[in-house]
Amino acid sequence: MALISDRLSRFKPSLTVKISQIAREMSLSGEDVISLSSGEPDFDTPNHIKDSAIEAIEKGFTKYTQVDGIPELKKAIANKFSSENHLNYNLKQITVGVGGKHVIYNLLMSTLNKKDEVIIPSPYWVSYPDMVGLAEGTSVIIETQMRDSFKITPKQLENNITKNTKWFILNSPGNPTGAVYEKKELYELSKVLIKHPHVQILSDDIYEHIIYDKKFYNILNVEPRLYDRTFIVNGVSKAFSMTGWRIGYGVGNEEIIKSISKIQSQSTTNPCSISQVAAKFALESEKKFLEEWISEFKKRQDFLVNFFKSIIGLKPFIPSGAFYLYVSCEGFIDKVQNNGKKIKDDMDFAEFLLYEAKVAVVPGSAFGKSPFFRISYATSLNDLSEACNRIGNALKKIK
Ligand SMILES: Cc1ncc(COP(=O)(O)O)c(C=O)c1O
């Protein structure tokens, strides 16, 4: 009898993990590696949010809570949606989980059956296809193009909807490209979705507040008739730099919310009581610090875009949101390193940067779109500048 379940055999080994593992081993053996693979803001959680958690501990708010979130936090979430997004939800339409990732996992586990298909535009956040696989669904990957700003076209969506399509995942601002869907583009997609009432929409809005030159819209802002079949996921990880606190939330259909609660009751029981208080406080307090963060992110983005534009063979996509830069390395594919080894794909390119420049980036193949790599600029400008110097020098070794 095999020790490990068959379920796990459906997973591909993660390329992100492979690169980070090599980077970690190199650091441990004393090498000075700059990691640009992180998916979390480098800023500290603001003090006023930390203070609210300390107070919660001191008051003894340290026990089990309601399975899918305390009512005070759910109220703060409902208020966030009505004031920031002009969308109304009652508390029975809200669930709180251990991060946005957990909410998506619960959602797919509660709704997918064998044969159910999930449309995922690529490049995608690495976890979507694996979570779909774990829930025994089938991912239908639709490759987007840089010339379309990495956004799925209405025609692509239409052509890939079948009678088995259960979910369409929309992630804007998106990871790994930072692409943001404009109001008009959402409207065009909604026209397709309206024609297929069996398709549910999973709107992953986790980067809503990390946005530069565009305004954020949810698809429900342009087509309210999709309300009953749109499930929105968001959280405090990115906007409040609270990745370690593990609070995410979802809003949508009451029946789905109830099933999520069932799963949660037999897995985590509830999200951390203290983090829930902090998340409530974060959502309710003013967000002035965000302006500073965004302006810092933008400075870093401009720096990186200028650097990568100056290198023949690399082509950065200019993001409108999130804190990643997705760069085409097509110009280096099939080129030869000075040790005679050929760069066959973006994994080889990322490995080259790791060994020769001591800079860790994530190859595009991890996100289902090659030949690219993703750089996170949730790192100080000093480190980014040093990383770019190293990359510039290393690339001179490729012919
Ligand atoms: C697109 C996307 N969705 C969801 C998440 C989940 O974030 P968390 O679980 O920290 O809330 C992430 C985190 O990297 C992400 O990039």
Short mmCIF file of C-alpha atoms in Angstrom, two decimals, residues 27-316:
data_model
loop_
_atom_site.label_atom_id
_atom_site.label_comp_id
_atom_site.label_asym_id
_atom_site.label_seq_id
_atom_site.Cartn_x
_atom_site.Cartn_y
_atom_site.Cartn_z
CA SER A 27 22.34 31.57 1.04
CA LEU A 28 22.87 28.94 3.72
CA SER A 29 26.24 28.05 2.27
CA GLY A 30 27.25 31.70 2.62
CA GLU A 31 26.51 33.04 -0.87
CA ASP A 32 25.02 36.51 -1.13
CA VAL A 33 21.79 35.86 -3.06
CA ILE A 34 19.24 38.64 -3.67
CA SER A 35 15.79 37.09 -3.80
CA LEU A 36 13.26 38.86 -6.00
CA SER A 37 10.78 36.03 -5.84
CA SER A 38 8.76 37.15 -2.83
CA GLY A 39 4.98 37.67 -3.05
CA GLU A 40 4.61 39.93 -0.04
CA PRO A 41 5.10 43.66 0.56
CA ASP A 42 8.38 44.42 2.36
CA PHE A 43 6.70 47.09 4.53
CA ASP A 44 5.89 46.33 8.14
CA THR A 45 2.26 45.91 9.24
CA PRO A 46 1.25 49.45 10.36
CA ASN A 47 1.62 50.02 14.12
CA HIS A 48 -2.02 50.94 14.75
CA ILE A 49 -3.02 47.50 13.41
CA LYS A 50 -0.44 45.68 15.53
CA ASP A 51 -1.66 47.61 18.60
CA SER A 52 -5.22 46.39 18.06
CA ALA A 53 -3.96 42.79 18.12
CA ILE A 54 -1.96 43.36 21.31
CA GLU A 55 -5.07 44.80 22.93
CA ALA A 56 -7.09 41.76 21.81
CA ILE A 57 -4.57 39.43 23.45
CA GLU A 58 -4.54 41.48 26.64
CA LYS A 59 -8.33 41.40 26.78
CA GLY A 60 -8.21 37.63 26.47
CA PHE A 61 -9.72 37.37 22.98
CA THR A 62 -7.71 34.19 22.52
CA LYS A 63 -10.28 31.41 22.19
CA TYR A 64 -12.20 29.68 19.39
CA THR A 65 -14.49 31.98 17.42
CA GLN A 66 -17.40 31.49 15.03
CA VAL A 67 -16.32 29.09 12.27
CA ASP A 68 -16.37 31.54 9.39
CA GLY A 69 -15.52 34.76 11.16
CA ILE A 70 -16.62 36.99 14.03
CA PRO A 71 -19.66 39.16 13.25
CA GLU A 72 -17.66 42.35 13.98
CA LEU A 73 -15.19 41.48 11.21
CA LYS A 74 -17.99 40.44 8.86
CA LYS A 75 -19.65 43.83 9.46
CA ALA A 76 -16.36 45.58 8.64
CA ILE A 77 -16.14 43.51 5.43
CA ALA A 78 -19.74 44.38 4.48
CA ASN A 79 -18.96 48.07 5.07
CA LYS A 80 -15.79 47.83 3.02
CA PHE A 81 -17.77 46.44 0.08
CA SER A 82 -20.54 49.01 0.30
CA SER A 83 -18.26 52.03 0.76
CA GLU A 84 -15.36 51.08 -1.51
CA ASN A 85 -17.01 48.89 -4.13
CA HIS A 86 -20.67 49.96 -4.07
CA LEU A 87 -21.67 46.32 -3.52
CA ASN A 88 -24.01 45.16 -0.79
CA TYR A 89 -23.69 41.93 1.17
CA ASN A 90 -25.37 40.73 4.34
CA LEU A 91 -23.39 38.77 6.93
CA LYS A 92 -24.70 35.43 5.65
CA GLN A 93 -23.02 36.14 2.33
CA ILE A 94 -19.60 36.58 3.92
CA THR A 95 -16.96 34.04 4.94
CA VAL A 96 -13.57 34.63 6.57
CA GLY A 97 -10.73 32.17 6.06
CA VAL A 98 -7.06 31.71 6.80
CA GLY A 99 -5.92 33.95 3.93
CA GLY A 100 -7.37 34.54 0.47
CA LYS A 101 -5.70 31.31 -0.66
CA HIS A 102 -7.64 29.33 1.92
CA VAL A 103 -10.92 30.93 0.87
CA ILE A 104 -10.26 29.96 -2.77
CA TYR A 105 -9.28 26.45 -1.72
CA ASN A 106 -12.49 26.10 0.34
CA LEU A 107 -14.54 27.49 -2.53
CA LEU A 108 -13.15 25.03 -5.09
CA MET A 109 -13.41 22.12 -2.65
CA SER A 110 -17.04 22.97 -1.95
CA THR A 111 -18.15 23.43 -5.54
CA LEU A 112 -16.11 21.26 -7.93
CA ASN A 113 -17.06 17.79 -9.04
CA LYS A 114 -15.17 15.50 -11.41
CA LYS A 115 -15.54 16.78 -15.01
CA ASP A 116 -16.16 20.35 -13.83
CA GLU A 117 -13.98 22.80 -15.71
CA VAL A 118 -12.37 25.99 -14.46
CA ILE A 119 -11.26 28.58 -17.00
CA ILE A 120 -7.94 30.11 -15.95
CA PRO A 121 -6.27 32.76 -18.10
CA SER A 122 -2.47 32.32 -18.20
CA PRO A 123 -0.14 33.65 -16.97
CA TYR A 124 -1.91 32.76 -13.73
CA TRP A 125 -1.24 32.75 -10.02
CA VAL A 126 0.57 29.43 -9.45
CA SER A 127 -1.95 28.07 -6.98
CA TYR A 128 -5.11 28.11 -9.14
CA PRO A 129 -4.47 25.00 -11.29
CA ASP A 130 -3.13 22.95 -8.39
CA MET A 131 -6.11 23.83 -6.20
CA VAL A 132 -8.47 22.91 -9.05
CA GLY A 133 -6.61 19.59 -9.43
CA LEU A 134 -6.81 18.87 -5.72
CA ALA A 135 -10.57 19.41 -5.88
CA GLU A 136 -10.64 16.96 -8.82
CA GLY A 137 -11.73 19.58 -11.34
CA THR A 138 -10.09 20.28 -14.70
CA SER A 139 -8.23 23.50 -15.45
CA VAL A 140 -8.85 24.98 -18.88
CA ILE A 141 -5.88 27.26 -19.40
CA ILE A 142 -6.32 30.11 -21.87
CA GLU A 143 -3.06 31.69 -22.91
CA THR A 144 -3.15 35.49 -23.07
CA GLN A 145 -0.65 37.56 -25.04
CA MET A 146 1.56 40.49 -24.13
CA ARG A 147 0.11 42.39 -27.12
CA ASP A 148 -3.33 42.05 -25.44
CA SER A 149 -1.76 43.28 -22.17
CA PHE A 150 -2.11 39.73 -20.84
CA LYS A 151 -5.90 39.97 -20.73
CA ILE A 152 -8.32 37.36 -21.96
CA THR A 153 -10.40 38.50 -24.92
CA PRO A 154 -14.20 37.99 -25.04
CA LYS A 155 -13.68 35.70 -28.04
CA GLN A 156 -11.22 33.49 -26.14
CA LEU A 157 -13.65 33.28 -23.25
CA GLU A 158 -16.59 32.42 -25.49
CA ASN A 159 -14.60 29.74 -27.35
CA ASN A 160 -13.61 27.98 -24.13
CA ILE A 161 -16.95 27.83 -22.33
CA THR A 162 -18.44 24.34 -22.45
CA LYS A 163 -21.41 22.77 -20.69
CA ASN A 164 -18.93 21.64 -18.01
CA THR A 165 -17.57 25.11 -17.23
CA LYS A 166 -18.15 25.77 -13.55
CA TRP A 167 -15.88 28.73 -12.82
CA PHE A 168 -14.14 31.47 -14.71
CA ILE A 169 -11.28 32.99 -12.70
CA LEU A 170 -10.70 36.70 -13.10
CA ASN A 171 -7.72 38.17 -11.25
CA SER A 172 -7.29 41.93 -11.62
CA PRO A 173 -4.82 43.44 -10.77
CA GLY A 174 -3.22 40.15 -11.70
CA ASN A 175 -0.32 38.12 -10.44
CA PRO A 176 2.22 37.72 -12.13
CA THR A 177 1.73 40.50 -14.72
CA GLY A 178 0.07 43.35 -12.81
CA ALA A 179 -2.45 43.67 -15.67
CA VAL A 180 -5.65 45.49 -14.73
CA TYR A 181 -8.93 45.05 -16.61
CA GLU A 182 -10.56 48.34 -17.59
CA LYS A 183 -14.26 48.97 -17.16
CA LYS A 184 -14.93 48.52 -20.87
CA GLU A 185 -13.01 45.22 -21.01
CA LEU A 186 -14.96 43.87 -18.04
CA TYR A 187 -18.16 44.89 -19.75
CA GLU A 188 -17.18 42.99 -22.92
CA LEU A 189 -16.40 39.86 -20.86
CA SER A 190 -19.66 40.23 -18.96
CA LYS A 191 -21.60 40.18 -22.26
CA VAL A 192 -20.22 36.68 -22.86
CA LEU A 193 -20.88 35.55 -19.29
CA ILE A 194 -24.47 36.76 -19.35
CA LYS A 195 -25.13 34.35 -22.22
CA HIS A 196 -23.96 31.35 -20.14
CA PRO A 197 -25.91 31.31 -16.88
CA HIS A 198 -24.25 28.09 -15.64
CA VAL A 199 -20.82 29.76 -15.40
CA GLN A 200 -19.79 31.13 -12.00
CA ILE A 201 -17.22 33.90 -11.74
CA LEU A 202 -14.42 33.85 -9.18
CA SER A 203 -13.12 37.39 -8.90
CA ASP A 204 -9.79 37.42 -7.06
CA ASP A 205 -9.41 41.07 -6.01
CA ILE A 206 -6.53 40.58 -3.57
CA TYR A 207 -4.41 43.32 -5.24
CA GLU A 208 -7.31 45.81 -5.43
CA HIS A 209 -5.47 48.52 -3.50
CA ILE A 210 -2.06 48.06 -5.13
CA ILE A 211 -2.87 49.94 -8.30
CA TYR A 212 -1.06 52.76 -10.15
CA ASP A 213 -2.43 54.45 -13.25
CA LYS A 214 -5.90 52.87 -13.44
CA LYS A 215 -9.03 52.71 -11.34
CA PHE A 216 -10.11 49.37 -9.88
CA TYR A 217 -13.45 47.90 -10.98
CA ASN A 218 -15.04 44.61 -10.09
CA ILE A 219 -17.07 42.95 -12.87
CA LEU A 220 -20.20 43.55 -10.75
CA ASN A 221 -19.67 47.29 -11.07
CA VAL A 222 -20.28 46.97 -14.80
CA GLU A 223 -22.80 44.11 -14.87
CA PRO A 224 -24.87 43.80 -11.66
CA ARG A 225 -26.88 40.94 -13.21
CA LEU A 226 -23.87 38.68 -12.48
CA TYR A 227 -24.30 39.29 -8.72
CA ASP A 228 -25.80 35.87 -7.92
CA ARG A 229 -22.99 33.97 -9.57
CA THR A 230 -19.95 36.05 -8.72
CA PHE A 231 -17.81 35.11 -5.75
CA ILE A 232 -15.31 37.79 -4.71
CA VAL A 233 -12.14 36.95 -2.79
CA ASN A 234 -10.06 39.56 -1.04
CA GLY A 235 -7.96 39.83 2.11
CA VAL A 236 -5.67 41.92 4.24
CA SER A 237 -2.35 40.33 3.15
CA LYS A 238 -1.34 42.71 0.39
CA ALA A 239 -3.10 46.01 1.15
CA PHE A 240 -2.09 46.08 4.82
CA SER A 241 1.12 44.05 4.59
CA MET A 242 -0.42 41.37 6.82
CA THR A 243 0.65 38.20 4.95
CA GLY A 244 1.60 36.38 8.16
CA TRP A 245 -1.65 37.17 9.97
CA ARG A 246 -3.54 34.91 7.53
CA ILE A 247 -6.90 36.57 7.04
CA GLY A 248 -8.78 36.48 3.76
CA TYR A 249 -12.46 36.76 3.01
CA GLY A 250 -14.99 35.86 0.37
CA VAL A 251 -18.45 37.11 -0.50
CA GLY A 252 -21.13 35.54 -2.64
CA ASN A 253 -23.95 33.06 -2.82
CA GLU A 254 -25.26 32.06 0.63
CA GLU A 255 -25.42 28.36 -0.22
CA ILE A 256 -21.72 28.36 -1.15
CA ILE A 257 -20.85 30.33 2.00
CA LYS A 258 -22.62 27.66 4.08
CA SER A 259 -20.71 24.81 2.40
CA ILE A 260 -17.43 26.62 2.93
CA SER A 261 -18.29 26.83 6.60
CA LYS A 262 -18.86 23.06 6.67
CA ILE A 263 -15.37 22.41 5.27
CA GLN A 264 -13.80 24.97 7.56
CA SER A 265 -15.47 23.50 10.64
CA GLN A 266 -13.65 20.21 9.96
CA SER A 267 -10.31 21.73 9.04
CA THR A 268 -9.16 24.98 10.69
CA THR A 269 -12.24 25.40 12.96
CA ASN A 270 -11.91 29.19 12.61
CA PRO A 271 -9.38 31.80 11.52
CA CYS A 272 -7.08 33.09 14.30
CA SER A 273 -9.11 35.16 16.81
CA ILE A 274 -6.43 37.83 17.26
CA SER A 275 -5.85 38.24 13.52
CA GLN A 276 -9.59 38.67 13.00
CA VAL A 277 -9.62 41.63 15.41
CA ALA A 278 -6.59 43.14 13.66
CA ALA A 279 -8.21 42.64 10.23
CA LYS A 280 -11.40 44.35 11.41
CA PHE A 281 -9.30 47.24 12.67
CA ALA A 282 -7.30 47.39 9.41
CA LEU A 283 -10.45 47.53 7.29
CA GLU A 284 -12.04 50.21 9.46
CA SER A 285 -9.10 52.52 10.00
CA GLU A 286 -7.77 55.08 7.54
CA LYS A 287 -5.39 53.93 4.82
CA LYS A 288 -3.16 56.97 4.37
CA PHE A 289 -0.02 54.79 4.57
CA LEU A 290 -1.09 53.08 1.35
CA GLU A 291 -0.38 56.23 -0.69
CA GLU A 292 3.22 56.17 0.51
CA TRP A 293 3.57 52.46 -0.24
CA ILE A 294 2.15 52.85 -3.73
CA SER A 295 4.43 55.76 -4.50
CA GLU A 296 7.43 53.72 -3.29
CA PHE A 297 6.34 50.70 -5.38
CA LYS A 298 5.94 52.98 -8.42
CA LYS A 299 9.46 54.39 -8.03
CA ARG A 300 10.85 50.85 -7.94
CA GLN A 301 8.73 49.81 -10.90
CA ASP A 302 9.97 52.78 -12.99
CA PHE A 303 13.55 51.94 -12.08
CA LEU A 304 13.17 48.30 -13.13
CA VAL A 305 11.24 49.08 -16.31
CA ASN A 306 13.98 51.50 -17.41
CA PHE A 307 16.66 48.96 -16.63
CA PHE A 308 15.03 46.05 -18.47
CA LYS A 309 14.10 48.22 -21.45
CA SER A 310 17.79 49.07 -21.83
CA ILE A 311 18.76 45.41 -22.32
CA ILE A 312 18.50 43.99 -25.80
CA GLY A 313 16.72 40.63 -25.58
CA LEU A 314 14.53 41.51 -22.57
CA LYS A 315 11.12 43.17 -22.74
CA PRO A 316 9.22 44.19 -19.61
#
